[in-house]
Tab-separated table of C-alpha atoms in Angstrom:
chain	number	residue	atom	x	y	z
X	1	MET	CA	-6.120	-16.484	12.999
X	2	THR	CA	-3.743	-18.477	10.898
X	3	ASP	CA	-1.080	-16.721	9.007
X	4	VAL	CA	1.796	-17.556	6.642
X	5	THR	CA	4.175	-18.210	9.538
X	6	ASP	CA	1.898	-21.090	10.692
X	7	ILE	CA	2.210	-23.033	7.364
X	8	PHE	CA	5.551	-21.951	5.783
X	9	LEU	CA	8.944	-22.372	7.108
X	10	PRO	CA	11.045	-19.707	5.545
X	11	LYS	CA	14.673	-19.795	4.918
X	12	ARG	CA	14.970	-16.286	6.034
X	13	VAL	CA	12.611	-13.515	7.263
X	14	PHE	CA	12.923	-9.994	5.987
X	15	LEU	CA	11.295	-7.578	8.643
X	16	PHE	CA	10.638	-4.293	7.382
X	17	SER	CA	9.809	-0.675	8.678
X	18	GLY	CA	9.958	2.630	6.853
X	19	HIS	CA	8.513	6.040	6.399
X	20	MET	CA	5.366	6.821	4.595
X	21	ILE	CA	5.217	9.081	1.675
X	22	ASP	CA	4.880	12.672	2.903
X	23	ARG	CA	1.431	14.155	3.559
X	24	PRO	CA	0.748	17.127	1.324
X	25	ASP	CA	0.973	19.497	4.215
X	26	ARG	CA	4.121	18.140	5.752
X	27	PRO	CA	6.302	21.234	6.558
X	28	LYS	CA	9.726	19.667	6.212
X	29	PRO	CA	10.190	16.898	3.480
X	30	ARG	CA	11.075	13.527	4.754
X	31	PHE	CA	9.862	11.158	2.019
X	32	PRO	CA	8.513	13.333	-0.758
X	33	PRO	CA	6.770	11.627	-3.674
X	34	GLU	CA	9.608	12.399	-6.065
X	35	ARG	CA	11.865	10.236	-4.143
X	36	GLU	CA	9.729	7.081	-4.592
X	37	ASP	CA	11.733	5.777	-7.550
X	38	ALA	CA	15.043	6.327	-5.797
X	39	VAL	CA	14.027	4.616	-2.661
X	40	THR	CA	12.426	1.730	-4.620
X	41	LYS	CA	15.888	1.224	-6.252
X	42	ASP	CA	17.638	1.435	-2.834
X	43	ILE	CA	15.276	-1.252	-1.343
X	44	ALA	CA	15.567	-3.368	-4.355
X	45	GLY	CA	19.400	-3.233	-4.110
X	46	VAL	CA	19.369	-4.543	-0.663
X	47	LEU	CA	17.091	-7.359	-1.545
X	48	ASP	CA	19.449	-8.202	-4.515
X	49	ARG	CA	22.478	-8.369	-2.350
X	50	LEU	CA	20.734	-10.578	0.117
X	51	GLN	CA	19.124	-12.705	-2.767
X	52	ALA	CA	15.679	-12.410	-1.308
X	53	GLY	CA	13.176	-14.879	-2.940
X	54	ALA	CA	10.553	-17.510	-2.938
X	55	VAL	CA	12.054	-19.340	0.020
X	56	ASP	CA	11.675	-16.181	2.324
X	57	LEU	CA	9.115	-14.482	4.240
X	58	ALA	CA	8.471	-10.654	4.461
X	59	VAL	CA	6.979	-9.166	7.468
X	60	CYS	CA	5.742	-5.518	7.280
X	61	SER	CA	2.761	-3.219	7.346
X	62	GLY	CA	0.972	-1.624	4.523
X	63	ALA	CA	1.250	2.232	4.681
X	64	CYS	CA	1.623	4.226	1.418
X	65	GLY	CA	5.415	4.711	0.668
X	66	SER	CA	8.023	2.359	1.766
X	67	ASP	CA	5.883	-0.324	3.282
X	68	LEU	CA	3.988	-1.047	0.078
X	69	ILE	CA	7.163	-0.604	-1.938
X	70	PHE	CA	8.802	-3.326	0.002
X	71	ALA	CA	5.758	-5.551	-0.023
X	72	GLU	CA	5.474	-5.220	-3.865
X	73	LEU	CA	9.134	-6.084	-4.328
X	74	MET	CA	9.017	-9.138	-2.228
X	75	LEU	CA	5.968	-10.397	-3.873
X	76	GLY	CA	7.709	-9.769	-7.204
X	77	ARG	CA	10.448	-12.053	-6.023
X	78	GLY	CA	7.920	-14.808	-5.112
X	79	ALA	CA	8.201	-14.374	-1.425
X	80	HIS	CA	5.455	-14.826	1.031
X	81	VAL	CA	4.392	-11.499	2.659
X	82	ASN	CA	2.742	-11.045	5.964
X	83	LEU	CA	1.093	-7.715	6.124
X	84	HIS	CA	0.497	-6.494	9.556
X	85	LEU	CA	-2.068	-3.792	10.196
X	86	PRO	CA	-2.834	-1.972	13.530
X	87	PHE	CA	-6.519	-1.622	12.535
X	88	GLU	CA	-8.996	-3.194	10.172
X	89	PRO	CA	-8.173	-2.362	6.634
X	90	ALA	CA	-10.947	0.328	6.119
X	91	VAL	CA	-9.575	2.248	9.092
X	92	PHE	CA	-6.149	1.598	8.189
X	93	VAL	CA	-6.312	2.952	4.646
X	94	ARG	CA	-8.091	6.091	5.886
X	95	ASP	CA	-5.220	6.957	8.188
X	96	SER	CA	-2.209	5.631	6.330
X	97	VAL	CA	-2.917	5.171	2.669
X	98	ASP	CA	-5.679	7.341	1.163
X	99	PHE	CA	-4.110	10.728	2.144
X	100	ALA	CA	-1.224	10.353	-0.383
X	101	ASN	CA	-3.676	10.358	-3.277
X	102	ALA	CA	-1.803	8.954	-6.318
X	103	ASN	CA	-2.463	5.235	-6.779
X	104	TRP	CA	-1.484	4.079	-3.291
X	105	ARG	CA	-4.966	2.633	-2.570
X	106	GLU	CA	-5.008	0.608	-5.594
X	107	ARG	CA	-1.399	-0.715	-4.828
X	108	PHE	CA	-2.514	-1.591	-1.219
X	109	ASP	CA	-5.496	-3.547	-2.511
X	110	ALA	CA	-3.420	-5.317	-5.163
X	111	VAL	CA	-0.894	-6.362	-2.356
X	112	ARG	CA	-3.681	-7.661	-0.190
X	113	ALA	CA	-5.179	-9.567	-3.186
X	114	ASP	CA	-1.908	-11.191	-4.139
X	115	PRO	CA	-2.068	-15.019	-3.419
X	116	GLY	CA	1.398	-14.696	-1.786
X	117	ALA	CA	0.189	-12.165	0.728
X	118	ARG	CA	-1.676	-12.528	4.066
X	119	THR	CA	-3.252	-9.590	5.843
X	120	ILE	CA	-3.360	-9.908	9.661
X	121	VAL	CA	-4.888	-7.385	11.842
X	122	LEU	CA	-3.526	-6.543	15.335
X	123	PRO	CA	-5.559	-8.248	18.232
X	124	GLU	CA	-7.092	-6.297	20.929
X	125	ALA	CA	-4.780	-5.426	23.879
X	126	GLN	CA	-4.999	-7.990	26.502
X	127	THR	CA	-2.755	-6.726	29.274
X	128	ALA	CA	-2.372	-3.329	31.141
X	129	ASP	CA	1.160	-3.072	29.588
X	130	GLU	CA	-0.270	-3.599	26.163
X	131	ARG	CA	-3.044	-0.913	26.765
X	132	GLN	CA	-0.343	1.618	27.626
X	133	LEU	CA	1.255	1.342	24.175
X	134	SER	CA	-0.246	2.900	20.909
X	135	PRO	CA	-1.515	0.516	18.250
X	136	TYR	CA	1.558	1.414	16.256
X	137	GLU	CA	4.026	0.475	18.938
X	138	ARG	CA	2.176	-2.655	19.475
X	139	THR	CA	2.281	-3.463	15.845
X	140	ASN	CA	6.044	-3.078	15.566
X	141	LEU	CA	6.506	-5.276	18.581
X	142	TRP	CA	4.156	-7.772	17.235
X	143	MET	CA	5.828	-7.861	13.805
X	144	LEU	CA	9.300	-8.308	15.556
X	145	GLU	CA	7.893	-11.051	17.640
X	146	ARG	CA	6.446	-12.756	14.620
X	147	ALA	CA	9.776	-12.467	12.814
X	148	LEU	CA	11.844	-13.791	15.623
X	149	SER	CA	9.413	-16.754	16.067
X	150	CYS	CA	10.825	-18.145	12.904
X	151	GLY	CA	14.360	-18.162	14.494
X	152	ALA	CA	16.435	-15.153	15.385
X	153	GLN	CA	19.201	-16.238	13.163
X	154	LYS	CA	16.893	-15.944	10.076
X	155	VAL	CA	15.830	-12.371	10.653
X	156	HIS	CA	17.166	-9.473	8.531
X	157	PHE	CA	15.866	-6.076	9.371
X	158	ILE	CA	15.552	-3.587	6.502
X	159	CYS	CA	14.400	0.091	7.194
X	160	VAL	CA	13.841	3.364	5.347
X	161	TRP	CA	14.530	5.773	8.017
X	162	ASP	CA	15.935	9.490	8.216
X	163	GLY	CA	17.511	8.710	11.665
X	164	ALA	CA	15.173	11.085	13.505
X	165	ALA	CA	12.445	10.503	16.083
X	166	GLY	CA	9.118	9.871	14.547
X	167	ASP	CA	6.098	12.169	14.265
X	168	GLY	CA	4.136	10.064	16.825
X	169	PRO	CA	4.621	6.713	18.729
X	170	GLY	CA	5.312	3.577	16.955
X	171	GLY	CA	7.325	4.923	13.939
X	172	THR	CA	10.403	3.649	12.353
X	173	GLY	CA	12.702	4.879	14.973
X	174	HIS	CA	10.758	2.903	17.478
X	175	MET	CA	11.133	-0.220	15.416
X	176	VAL	CA	14.964	0.365	15.116
X	177	GLU	CA	15.215	0.527	18.791
X	178	ALA	CA	13.152	-2.731	19.283
X	179	VAL	CA	15.348	-4.546	16.974
X	180	GLU	CA	18.540	-3.254	18.385
X	181	ALA	CA	17.405	-4.338	21.877
X	182	ALA	CA	16.467	-7.848	20.466
X	183	GLY	CA	20.078	-8.163	18.910
X	184	GLY	CA	18.553	-8.665	15.482
X	185	ILE	CA	20.566	-8.448	12.158
X	186	ALA	CA	20.042	-4.865	10.893
X	187	GLU	CA	20.922	-3.688	7.461
X	188	PRO	CA	22.266	-0.166	7.225
X	189	PRO	CA	19.274	2.242	7.100
X	190	ILE	CA	18.109	3.576	3.665
X	191	HIS	CA	17.761	7.374	3.934
X	192	PRO	CA	14.483	8.502	2.180
X	193	LEU	CA	16.306	11.725	0.974
X	194	GLY	CA	19.383	9.787	-0.308
X	195	PHE	CA	21.652	10.981	2.496
X	196	THR	CA	24.397	8.792	3.795
X	197	ARG	CA	25.392	8.344	7.400
């Protein structure tokens, strides 16, 4: 499948990973809905400082919460957005979008429909090593590979992360480790609760 990286040579690539909006039954808050505006402002501040715009490419997934916030902000700046999903959209929204209620499904659909966005679904695992990883871990590594393929010096990694291990495999912490191992340029993490490190 052709994606934006095949037809567009970006000045920079903004790779993103971040927490979803909390599920209603989450016992300990991590990214509660009332923090959405603050997190949006923090992400926008990083993009302002880096002067992200139409000559750049955004590589992210599309879960409710920080993924979609980032995608919306980048599209609003005229950037190209590659939305990487671990499953077909109908399955993905069931697991990673619809539980949050509010208007996240509409926002997901709007991002996908934007002419500046391209949705790409994770291919089937081809090797034994790939089959040992969860789809979420594979998607993280796939996004990182896609970003680095444009030139490692172009990649800036932005994340919304509380600094803790994820609830399951392939979370933001996994992506942070993968970027560090690859020697990527990482911006200081944005804490979803506003804490500083």
